[in-house]
PDB file of C-alpha atoms in Angstrom:
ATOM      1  CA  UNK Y 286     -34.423  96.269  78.755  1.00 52.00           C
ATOM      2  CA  UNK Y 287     -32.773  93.426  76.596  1.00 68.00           C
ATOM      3  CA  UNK Y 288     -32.894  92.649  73.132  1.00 79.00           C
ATOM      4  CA  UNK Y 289     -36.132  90.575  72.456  1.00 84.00           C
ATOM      5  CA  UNK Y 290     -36.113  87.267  70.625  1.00 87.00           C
ATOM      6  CA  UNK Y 291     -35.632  86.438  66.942  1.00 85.00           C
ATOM      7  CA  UNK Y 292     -38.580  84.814  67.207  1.00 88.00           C
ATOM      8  CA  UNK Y 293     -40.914  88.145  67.799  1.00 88.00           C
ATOM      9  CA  UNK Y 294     -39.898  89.558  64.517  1.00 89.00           C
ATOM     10  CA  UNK Y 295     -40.105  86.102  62.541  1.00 91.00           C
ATOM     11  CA  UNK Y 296     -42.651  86.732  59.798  1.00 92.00           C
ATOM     12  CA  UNK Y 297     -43.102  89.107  57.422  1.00 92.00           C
ATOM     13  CA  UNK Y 298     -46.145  90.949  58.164  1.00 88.00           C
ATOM     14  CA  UNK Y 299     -46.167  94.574  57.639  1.00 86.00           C
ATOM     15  CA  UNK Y 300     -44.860  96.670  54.503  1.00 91.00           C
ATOM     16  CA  UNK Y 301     -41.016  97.136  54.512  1.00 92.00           C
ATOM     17  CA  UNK Y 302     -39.876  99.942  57.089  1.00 92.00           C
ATOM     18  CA  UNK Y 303     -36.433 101.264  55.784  1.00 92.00           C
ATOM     19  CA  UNK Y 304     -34.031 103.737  57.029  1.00 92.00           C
ATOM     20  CA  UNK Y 305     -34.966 107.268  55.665  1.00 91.00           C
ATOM     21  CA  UNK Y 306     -34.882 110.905  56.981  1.00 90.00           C
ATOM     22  CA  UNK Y 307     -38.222 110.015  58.505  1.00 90.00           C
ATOM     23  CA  UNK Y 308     -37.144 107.163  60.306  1.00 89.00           C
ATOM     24  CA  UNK Y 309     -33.978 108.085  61.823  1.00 88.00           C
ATOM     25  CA  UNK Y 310     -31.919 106.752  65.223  1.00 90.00           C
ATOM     26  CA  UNK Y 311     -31.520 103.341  63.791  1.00 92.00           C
ATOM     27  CA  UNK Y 312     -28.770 101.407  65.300  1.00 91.00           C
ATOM     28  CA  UNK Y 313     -26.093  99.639  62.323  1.00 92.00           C
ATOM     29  CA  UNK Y 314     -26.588  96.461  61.536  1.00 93.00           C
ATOM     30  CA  UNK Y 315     -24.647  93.301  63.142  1.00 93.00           C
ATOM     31  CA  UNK Y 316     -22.875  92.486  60.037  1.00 94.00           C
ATOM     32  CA  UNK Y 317     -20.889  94.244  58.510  1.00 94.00           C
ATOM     33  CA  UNK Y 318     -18.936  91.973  56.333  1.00 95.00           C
ATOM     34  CA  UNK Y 319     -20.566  90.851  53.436  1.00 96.00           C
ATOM     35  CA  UNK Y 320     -17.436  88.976  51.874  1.00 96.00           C
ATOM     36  CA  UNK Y 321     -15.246  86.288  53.409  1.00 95.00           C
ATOM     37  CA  UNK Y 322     -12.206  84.140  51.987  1.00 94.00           C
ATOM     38  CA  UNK Y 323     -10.403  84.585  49.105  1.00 94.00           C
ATOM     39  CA  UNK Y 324     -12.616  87.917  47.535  1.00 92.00           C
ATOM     40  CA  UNK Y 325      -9.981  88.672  45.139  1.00 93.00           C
ATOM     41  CA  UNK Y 326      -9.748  84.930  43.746  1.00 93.00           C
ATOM     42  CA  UNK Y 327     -10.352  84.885  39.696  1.00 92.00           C
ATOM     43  CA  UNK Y 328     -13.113  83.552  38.626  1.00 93.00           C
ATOM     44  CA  UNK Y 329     -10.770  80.655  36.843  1.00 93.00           C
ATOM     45  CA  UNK Y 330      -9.915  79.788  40.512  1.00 94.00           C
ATOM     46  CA  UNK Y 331     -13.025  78.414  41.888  1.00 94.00           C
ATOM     47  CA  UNK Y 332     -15.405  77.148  39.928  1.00 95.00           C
ATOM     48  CA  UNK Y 333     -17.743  75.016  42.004  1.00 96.00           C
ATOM     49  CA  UNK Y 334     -20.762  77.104  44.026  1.00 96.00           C
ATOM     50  CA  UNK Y 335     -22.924  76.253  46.115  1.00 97.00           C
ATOM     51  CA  UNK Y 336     -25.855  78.117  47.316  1.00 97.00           C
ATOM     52  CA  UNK Y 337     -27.724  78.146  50.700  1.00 97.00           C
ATOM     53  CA  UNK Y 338     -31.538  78.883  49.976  1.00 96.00           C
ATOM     54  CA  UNK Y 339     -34.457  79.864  51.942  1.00 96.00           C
ATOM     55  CA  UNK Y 340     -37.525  77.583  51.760  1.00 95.00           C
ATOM     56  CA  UNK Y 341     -39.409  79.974  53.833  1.00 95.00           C
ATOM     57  CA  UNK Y 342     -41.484  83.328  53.361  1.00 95.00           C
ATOM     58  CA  UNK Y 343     -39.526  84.984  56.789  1.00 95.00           C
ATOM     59  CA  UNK Y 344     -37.458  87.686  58.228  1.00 95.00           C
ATOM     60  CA  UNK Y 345     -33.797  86.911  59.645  1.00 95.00           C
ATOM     61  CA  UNK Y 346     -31.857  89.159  61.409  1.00 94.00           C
ATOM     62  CA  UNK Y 347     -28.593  90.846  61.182  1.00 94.00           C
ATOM     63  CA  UNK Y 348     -27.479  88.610  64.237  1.00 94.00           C
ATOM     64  CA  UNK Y 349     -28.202  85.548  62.461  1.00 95.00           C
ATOM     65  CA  UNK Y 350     -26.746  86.669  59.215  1.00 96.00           C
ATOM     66  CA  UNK Y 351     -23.428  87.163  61.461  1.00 96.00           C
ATOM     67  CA  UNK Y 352     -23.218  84.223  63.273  1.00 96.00           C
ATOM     68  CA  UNK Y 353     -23.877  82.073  59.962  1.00 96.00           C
ATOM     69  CA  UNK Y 354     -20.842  83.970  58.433  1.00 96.00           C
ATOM     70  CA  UNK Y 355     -18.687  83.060  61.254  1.00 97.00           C
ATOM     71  CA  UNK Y 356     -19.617  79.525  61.675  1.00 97.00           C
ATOM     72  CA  UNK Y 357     -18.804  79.182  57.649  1.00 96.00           C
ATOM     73  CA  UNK Y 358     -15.399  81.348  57.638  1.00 96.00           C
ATOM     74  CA  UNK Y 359     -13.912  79.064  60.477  1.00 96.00           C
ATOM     75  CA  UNK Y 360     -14.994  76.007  58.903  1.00 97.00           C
ATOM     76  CA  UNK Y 361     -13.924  76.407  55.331  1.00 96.00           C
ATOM     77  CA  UNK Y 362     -10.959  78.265  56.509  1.00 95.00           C
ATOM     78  CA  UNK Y 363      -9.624  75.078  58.974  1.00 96.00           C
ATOM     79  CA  UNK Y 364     -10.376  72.786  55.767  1.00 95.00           C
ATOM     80  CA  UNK Y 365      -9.493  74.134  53.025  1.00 94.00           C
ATOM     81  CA  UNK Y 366      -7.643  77.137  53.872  1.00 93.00           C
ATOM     82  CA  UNK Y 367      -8.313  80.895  53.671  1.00 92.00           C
ATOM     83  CA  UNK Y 368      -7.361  81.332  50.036  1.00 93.00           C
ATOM     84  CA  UNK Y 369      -9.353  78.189  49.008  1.00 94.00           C
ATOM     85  CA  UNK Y 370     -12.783  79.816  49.372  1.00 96.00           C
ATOM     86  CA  UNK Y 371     -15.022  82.969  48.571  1.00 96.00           C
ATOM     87  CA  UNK Y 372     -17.772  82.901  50.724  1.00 96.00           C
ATOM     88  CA  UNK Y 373     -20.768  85.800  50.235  1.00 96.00           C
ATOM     89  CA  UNK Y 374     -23.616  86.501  52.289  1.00 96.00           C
ATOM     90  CA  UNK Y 375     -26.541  87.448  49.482  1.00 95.00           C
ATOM     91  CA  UNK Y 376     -29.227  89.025  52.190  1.00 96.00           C
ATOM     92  CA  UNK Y 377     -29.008  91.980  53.173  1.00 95.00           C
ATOM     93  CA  UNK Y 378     -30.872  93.425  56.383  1.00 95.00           C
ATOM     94  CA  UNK Y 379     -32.892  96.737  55.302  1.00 95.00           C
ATOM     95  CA  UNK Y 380     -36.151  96.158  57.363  1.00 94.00           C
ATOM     96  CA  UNK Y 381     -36.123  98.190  60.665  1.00 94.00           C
ATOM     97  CA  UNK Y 382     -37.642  96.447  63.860  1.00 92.00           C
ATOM     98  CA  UNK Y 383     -39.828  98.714  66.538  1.00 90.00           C
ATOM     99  CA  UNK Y 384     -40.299  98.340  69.806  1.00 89.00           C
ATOM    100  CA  UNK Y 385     -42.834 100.039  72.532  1.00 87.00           C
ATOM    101  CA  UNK Y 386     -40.317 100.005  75.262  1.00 83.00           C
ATOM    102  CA  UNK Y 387     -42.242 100.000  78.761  1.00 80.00           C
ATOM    103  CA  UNK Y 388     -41.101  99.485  82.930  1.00 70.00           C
ATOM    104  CA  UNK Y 389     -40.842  96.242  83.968  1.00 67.00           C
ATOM    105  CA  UNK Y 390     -37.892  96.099  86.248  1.00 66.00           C
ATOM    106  CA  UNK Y 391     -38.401  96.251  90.243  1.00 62.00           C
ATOM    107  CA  UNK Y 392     -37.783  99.935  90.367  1.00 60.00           C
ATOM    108  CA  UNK Y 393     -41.576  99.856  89.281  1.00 57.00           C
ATOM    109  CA  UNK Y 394     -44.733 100.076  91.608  1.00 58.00           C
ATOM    110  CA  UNK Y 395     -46.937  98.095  88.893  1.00 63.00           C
ATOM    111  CA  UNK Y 396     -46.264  96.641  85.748  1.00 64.00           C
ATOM    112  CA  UNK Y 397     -47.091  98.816  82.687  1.00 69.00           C
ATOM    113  CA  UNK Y 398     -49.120  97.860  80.263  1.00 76.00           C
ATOM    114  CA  UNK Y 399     -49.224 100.074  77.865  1.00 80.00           C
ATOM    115  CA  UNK Y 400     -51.202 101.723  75.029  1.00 87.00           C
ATOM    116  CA  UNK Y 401     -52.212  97.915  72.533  1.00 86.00           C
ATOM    117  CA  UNK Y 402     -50.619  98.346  68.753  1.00 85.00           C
ATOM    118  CA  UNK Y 403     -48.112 100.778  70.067  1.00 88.00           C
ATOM    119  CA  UNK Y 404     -45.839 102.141  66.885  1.00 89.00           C
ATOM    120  CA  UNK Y 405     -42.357 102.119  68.910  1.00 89.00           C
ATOM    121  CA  UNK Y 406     -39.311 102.977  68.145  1.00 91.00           C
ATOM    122  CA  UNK Y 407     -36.074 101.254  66.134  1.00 92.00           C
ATOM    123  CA  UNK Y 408     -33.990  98.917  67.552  1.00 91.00           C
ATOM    124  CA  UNK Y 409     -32.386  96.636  65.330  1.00 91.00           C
ATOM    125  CA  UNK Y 410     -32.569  95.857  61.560  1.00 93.00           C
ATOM    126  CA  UNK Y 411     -33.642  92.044  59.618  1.00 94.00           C
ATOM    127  CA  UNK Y 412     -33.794  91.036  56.264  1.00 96.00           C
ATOM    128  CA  UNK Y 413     -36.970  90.285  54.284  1.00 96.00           C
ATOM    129  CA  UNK Y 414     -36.130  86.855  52.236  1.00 96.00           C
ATOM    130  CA  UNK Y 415     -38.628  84.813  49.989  1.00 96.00           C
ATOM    131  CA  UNK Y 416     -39.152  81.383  49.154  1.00 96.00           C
ATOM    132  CA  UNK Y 417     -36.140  80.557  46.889  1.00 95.00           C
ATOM    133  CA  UNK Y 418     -34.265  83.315  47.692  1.00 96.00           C
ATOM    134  CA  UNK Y 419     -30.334  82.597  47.968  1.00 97.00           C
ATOM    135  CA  UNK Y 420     -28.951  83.894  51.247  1.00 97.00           C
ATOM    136  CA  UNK Y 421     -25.192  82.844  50.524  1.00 96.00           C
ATOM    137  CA  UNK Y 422     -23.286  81.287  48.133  1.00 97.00           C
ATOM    138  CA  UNK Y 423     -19.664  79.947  48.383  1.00 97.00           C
ATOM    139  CA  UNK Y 424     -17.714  79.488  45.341  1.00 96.00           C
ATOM    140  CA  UNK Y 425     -14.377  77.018  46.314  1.00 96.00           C
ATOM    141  CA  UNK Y 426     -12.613  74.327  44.087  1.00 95.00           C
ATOM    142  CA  UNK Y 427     -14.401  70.904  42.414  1.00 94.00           C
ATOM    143  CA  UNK Y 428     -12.604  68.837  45.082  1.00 93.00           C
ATOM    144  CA  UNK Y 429     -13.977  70.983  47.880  1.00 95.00           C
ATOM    145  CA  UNK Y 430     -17.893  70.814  47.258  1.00 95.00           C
ATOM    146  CA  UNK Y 431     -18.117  68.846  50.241  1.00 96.00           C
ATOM    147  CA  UNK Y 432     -16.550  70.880  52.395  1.00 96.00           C
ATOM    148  CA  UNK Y 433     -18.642  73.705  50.728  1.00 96.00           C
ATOM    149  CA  UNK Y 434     -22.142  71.886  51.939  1.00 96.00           C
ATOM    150  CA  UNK Y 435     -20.959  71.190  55.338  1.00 97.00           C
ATOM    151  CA  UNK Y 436     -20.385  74.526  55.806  1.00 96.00           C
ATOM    152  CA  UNK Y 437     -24.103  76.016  54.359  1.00 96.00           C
ATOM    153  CA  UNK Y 438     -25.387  72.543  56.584  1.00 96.00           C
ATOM    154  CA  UNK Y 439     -23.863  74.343  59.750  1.00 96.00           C
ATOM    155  CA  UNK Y 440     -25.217  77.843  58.728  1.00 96.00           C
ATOM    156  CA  UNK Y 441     -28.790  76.609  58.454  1.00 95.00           C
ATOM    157  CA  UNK Y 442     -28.424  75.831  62.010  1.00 95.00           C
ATOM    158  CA  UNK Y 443     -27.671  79.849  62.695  1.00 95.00           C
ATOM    159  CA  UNK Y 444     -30.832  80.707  60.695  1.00 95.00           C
ATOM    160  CA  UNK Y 445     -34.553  79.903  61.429  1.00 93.00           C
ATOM    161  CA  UNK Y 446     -37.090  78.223  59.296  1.00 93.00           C
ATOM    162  CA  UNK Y 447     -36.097  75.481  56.578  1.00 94.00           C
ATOM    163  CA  UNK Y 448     -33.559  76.181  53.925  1.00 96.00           C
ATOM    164  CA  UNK Y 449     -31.924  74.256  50.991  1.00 96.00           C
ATOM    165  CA  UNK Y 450     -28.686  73.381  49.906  1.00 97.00           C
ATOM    166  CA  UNK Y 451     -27.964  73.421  46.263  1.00 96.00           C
ATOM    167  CA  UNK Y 452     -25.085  72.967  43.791  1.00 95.00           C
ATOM    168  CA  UNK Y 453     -25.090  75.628  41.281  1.00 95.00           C
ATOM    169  CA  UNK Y 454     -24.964  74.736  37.337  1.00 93.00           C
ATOM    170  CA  UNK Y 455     -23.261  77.989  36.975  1.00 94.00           C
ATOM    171  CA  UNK Y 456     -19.065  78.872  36.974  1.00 95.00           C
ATOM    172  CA  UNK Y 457     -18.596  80.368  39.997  1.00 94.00           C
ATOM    173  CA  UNK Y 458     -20.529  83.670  40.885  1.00 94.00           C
ATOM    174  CA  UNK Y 459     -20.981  83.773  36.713  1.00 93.00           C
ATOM    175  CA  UNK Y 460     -24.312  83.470  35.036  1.00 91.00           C
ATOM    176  CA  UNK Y 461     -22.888  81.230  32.457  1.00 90.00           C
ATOM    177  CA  UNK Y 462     -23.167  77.463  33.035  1.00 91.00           C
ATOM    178  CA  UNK Y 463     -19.670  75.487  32.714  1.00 91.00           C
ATOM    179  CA  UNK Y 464     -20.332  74.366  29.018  1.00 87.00           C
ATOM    180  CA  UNK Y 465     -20.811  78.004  28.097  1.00 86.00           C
ATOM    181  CA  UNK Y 466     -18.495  79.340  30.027  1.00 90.00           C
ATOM    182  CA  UNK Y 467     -15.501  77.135  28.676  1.00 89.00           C
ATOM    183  CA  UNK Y 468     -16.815  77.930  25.029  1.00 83.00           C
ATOM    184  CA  UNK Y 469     -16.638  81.570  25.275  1.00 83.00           C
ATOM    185  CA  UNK Y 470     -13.788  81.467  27.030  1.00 85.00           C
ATOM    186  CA  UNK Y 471     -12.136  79.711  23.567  1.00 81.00           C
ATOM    187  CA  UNK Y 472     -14.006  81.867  21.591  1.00 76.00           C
ATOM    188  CA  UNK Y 473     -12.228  84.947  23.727  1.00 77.00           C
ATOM    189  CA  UNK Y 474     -15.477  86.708  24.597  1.00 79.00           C
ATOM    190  CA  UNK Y 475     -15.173  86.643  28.046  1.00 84.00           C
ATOM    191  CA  UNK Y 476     -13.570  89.652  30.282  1.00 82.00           C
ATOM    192  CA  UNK Y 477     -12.254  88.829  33.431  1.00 84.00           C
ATOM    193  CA  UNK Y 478     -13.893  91.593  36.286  1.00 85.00           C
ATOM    194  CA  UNK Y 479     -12.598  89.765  39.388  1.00 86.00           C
ATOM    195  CA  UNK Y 480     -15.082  86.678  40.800  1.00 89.00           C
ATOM    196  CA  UNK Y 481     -17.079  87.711  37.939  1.00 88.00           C
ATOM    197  CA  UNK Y 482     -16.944  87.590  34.084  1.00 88.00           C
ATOM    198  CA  UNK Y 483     -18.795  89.713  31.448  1.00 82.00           C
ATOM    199  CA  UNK Y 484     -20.041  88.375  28.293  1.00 78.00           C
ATOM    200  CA  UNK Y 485     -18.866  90.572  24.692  1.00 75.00           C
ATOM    201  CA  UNK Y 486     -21.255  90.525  22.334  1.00 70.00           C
ATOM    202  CA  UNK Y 487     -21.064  90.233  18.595  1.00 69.00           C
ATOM    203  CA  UNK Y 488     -22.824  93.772  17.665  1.00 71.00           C
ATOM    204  CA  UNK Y 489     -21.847  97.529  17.531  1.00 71.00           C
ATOM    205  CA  UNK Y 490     -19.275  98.906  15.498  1.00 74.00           C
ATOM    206  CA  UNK Y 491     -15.796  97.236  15.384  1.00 67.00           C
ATOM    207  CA  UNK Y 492     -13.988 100.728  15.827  1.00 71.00           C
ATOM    208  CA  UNK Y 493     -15.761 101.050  19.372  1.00 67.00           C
ATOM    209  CA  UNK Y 494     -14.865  97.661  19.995  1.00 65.00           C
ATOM    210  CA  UNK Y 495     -10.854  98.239  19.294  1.00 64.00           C
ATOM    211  CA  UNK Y 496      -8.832  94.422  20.099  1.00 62.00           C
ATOM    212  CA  UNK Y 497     -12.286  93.319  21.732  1.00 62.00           C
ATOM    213  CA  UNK Y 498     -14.148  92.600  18.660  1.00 64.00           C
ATOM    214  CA  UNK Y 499     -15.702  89.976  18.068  1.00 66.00           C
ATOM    215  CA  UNK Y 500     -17.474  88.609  14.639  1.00 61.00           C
ATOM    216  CA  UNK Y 501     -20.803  86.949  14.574  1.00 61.00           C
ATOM    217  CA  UNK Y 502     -19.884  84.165  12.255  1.00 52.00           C
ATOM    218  CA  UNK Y 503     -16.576  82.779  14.206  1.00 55.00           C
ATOM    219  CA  UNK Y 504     -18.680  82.237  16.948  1.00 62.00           C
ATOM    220  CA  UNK Y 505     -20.697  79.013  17.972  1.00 58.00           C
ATOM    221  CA  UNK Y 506     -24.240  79.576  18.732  1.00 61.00           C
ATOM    222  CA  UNK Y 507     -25.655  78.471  22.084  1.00 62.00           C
ATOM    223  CA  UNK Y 508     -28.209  76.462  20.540  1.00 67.00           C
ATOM    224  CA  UNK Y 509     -25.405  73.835  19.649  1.00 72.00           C
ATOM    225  CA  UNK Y 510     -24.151  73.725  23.723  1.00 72.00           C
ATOM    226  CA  UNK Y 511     -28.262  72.963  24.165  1.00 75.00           C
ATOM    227  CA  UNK Y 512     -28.306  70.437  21.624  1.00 79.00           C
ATOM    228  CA  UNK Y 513     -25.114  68.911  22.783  1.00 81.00           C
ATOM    229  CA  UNK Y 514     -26.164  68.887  26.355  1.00 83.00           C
ATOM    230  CA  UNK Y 515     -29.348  66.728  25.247  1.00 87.00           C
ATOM    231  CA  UNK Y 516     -27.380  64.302  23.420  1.00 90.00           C
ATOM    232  CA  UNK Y 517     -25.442  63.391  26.491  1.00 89.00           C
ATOM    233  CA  UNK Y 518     -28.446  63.210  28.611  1.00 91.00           C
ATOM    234  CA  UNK Y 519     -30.579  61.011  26.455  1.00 93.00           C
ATOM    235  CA  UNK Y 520     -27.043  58.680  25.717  1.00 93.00           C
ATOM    236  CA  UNK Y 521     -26.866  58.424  29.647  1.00 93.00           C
ATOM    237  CA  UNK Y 522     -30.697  57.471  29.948  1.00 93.00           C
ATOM    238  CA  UNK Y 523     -30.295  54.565  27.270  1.00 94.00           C
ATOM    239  CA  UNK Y 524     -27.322  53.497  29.613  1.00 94.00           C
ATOM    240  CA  UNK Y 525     -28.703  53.812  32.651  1.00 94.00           C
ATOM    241  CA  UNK Y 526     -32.240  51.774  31.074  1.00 95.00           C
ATOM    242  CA  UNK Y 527     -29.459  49.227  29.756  1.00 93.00           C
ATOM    243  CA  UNK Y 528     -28.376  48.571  33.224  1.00 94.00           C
ATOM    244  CA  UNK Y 529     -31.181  48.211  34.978  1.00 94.00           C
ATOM    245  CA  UNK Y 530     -32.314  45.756  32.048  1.00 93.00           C
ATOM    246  CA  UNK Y 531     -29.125  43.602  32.891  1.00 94.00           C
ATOM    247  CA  UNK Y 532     -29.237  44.174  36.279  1.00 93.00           C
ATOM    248  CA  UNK Y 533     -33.231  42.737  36.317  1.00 94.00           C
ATOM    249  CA  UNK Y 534     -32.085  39.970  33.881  1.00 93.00           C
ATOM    250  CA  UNK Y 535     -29.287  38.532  35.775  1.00 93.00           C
ATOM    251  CA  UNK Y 536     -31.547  38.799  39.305  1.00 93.00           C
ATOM    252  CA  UNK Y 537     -34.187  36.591  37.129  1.00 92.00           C
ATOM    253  CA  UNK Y 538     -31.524  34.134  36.135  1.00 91.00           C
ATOM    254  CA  UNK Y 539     -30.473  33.869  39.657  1.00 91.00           C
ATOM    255  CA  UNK Y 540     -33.392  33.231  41.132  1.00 91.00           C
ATOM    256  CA  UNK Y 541     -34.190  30.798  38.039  1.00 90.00           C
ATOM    257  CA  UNK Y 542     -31.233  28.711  39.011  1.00 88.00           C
ATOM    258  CA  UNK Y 543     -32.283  28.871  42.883  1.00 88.00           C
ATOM    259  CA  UNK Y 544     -35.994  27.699  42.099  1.00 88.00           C
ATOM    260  CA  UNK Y 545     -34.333  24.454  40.003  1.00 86.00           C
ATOM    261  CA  UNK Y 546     -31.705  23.352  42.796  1.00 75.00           C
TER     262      UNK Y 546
END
């Protein structure tokens, strides 16, 4: 008997069924790689992320979860090469599917039916994703974010239900948005673990902290990056309300000059 549809297992409707001692035969999991690309880039290398989201309550399967990492490996890696790229797939497939496996090949004198609500028995494993939920990211260079989209635009077509394709605010796979990151970084409180950085606070005792130290009142409170940040947006507002104003003014001036000839 084959492998039944994605669409069969679809929706989340059941608690989560896991692997455990009690549930046990359960095949591995289509993927198996997790990580593509350049995985050992620093986080100084590629900045720009961008995130493929779900926009569905839904299960997808290991299958899918491959075949959208291979579609976005040889893409990225024909356009901007394998080292220009980090590429991470963020679901991960826990949920075991069941199956009440009956006759229904010719060998059979009469179709089975079966008992209804059967409990079955593994075959295969999905993952469980929510509204919002990121199912990979790709972190790649400024002048690459195209390339980046394209390549979550030909994923969604591996996946079912609707996703979204957003441009992070944050460095790379950091929490820290690129105005904080580039001010701790010249503040020196940021240590480099890979495609990830951690943050050193300003507390504890400066013995434990050794060359790491860092004092509270060299450093520039986040507050000011916030305040900063508003500044800019409310000087592009005025800018953008000043040339719509000019752009409306010269249109009525044109069309003043029309109406008199």
């Amino acid at each position: 008997m084959g492998r039944r549809p994605a669409r069969c297992y679809r929706y989340c409707k059941d608690k989560p069924y896991i692997k455990s001692r009690f549930c046990r035969g359960v095949p591995d999991p289509k993927i198996r790689i997790y990580d593509v690309g350049n995985k050992w880039a620093d986080v100084d290398l590629l900045p720009q992320c961008v995130h493929l989201m779900s926009d569905e309550k839904e299960q997808i399967s290991a299958e899918c979860l491959e075949a959208a990492r291979i579609v976005v490996n040889k893409y990225m890696s024909t356009q901007v090469g394998k080292d220009g790229f980090h590429m991470r797939i963020r679901a991960h497939p826990f949920h075991v599917l069941r199956i009440n496996k009956m006759l229904s090949c010719a060998g059979a004198d009469r179709l089975q039916t079966g008992m209804r609500h059967a409990f079955g028995k593994p075959i295969g494993l999905i993952a469980r994703v929510r509204i919002g939920q990121i199912l990979m990211s790709i972190r790649t260079r400024p002048g690459d974010k195209a390339h980046a989209i394209e390549a979550c635009r030909r994923a969604g077509y591996k996946i079912p239900g609707r996703q979204k394709i957003c441009i992070a605010k944050e460095w790379g796979f950091t929490k820290f948005s690129w105005d904080e990151y580039k001010l701790y970084k010249k503040q020196g409180r940021l240590d480099h673990e890979g495609a990830h950085a951690t943050w050193r606070r300003a507390h504890g005792p400066i013995a434990k902290a050794g060359k790491k130290a860092v004092l509270s009142y060299e450093l520039e409170r986040k507050s000011i990056i916030q305040k900063n940040a508003a500044e800019k947006a409310a000087v592009e507002k005025a800018a953008a309300i000043k040339a719509a104003k000019a752009a409306a003014a010269a249109y009525q001036e044109a069309m003043r000059k029309r109406n008199q000839a």
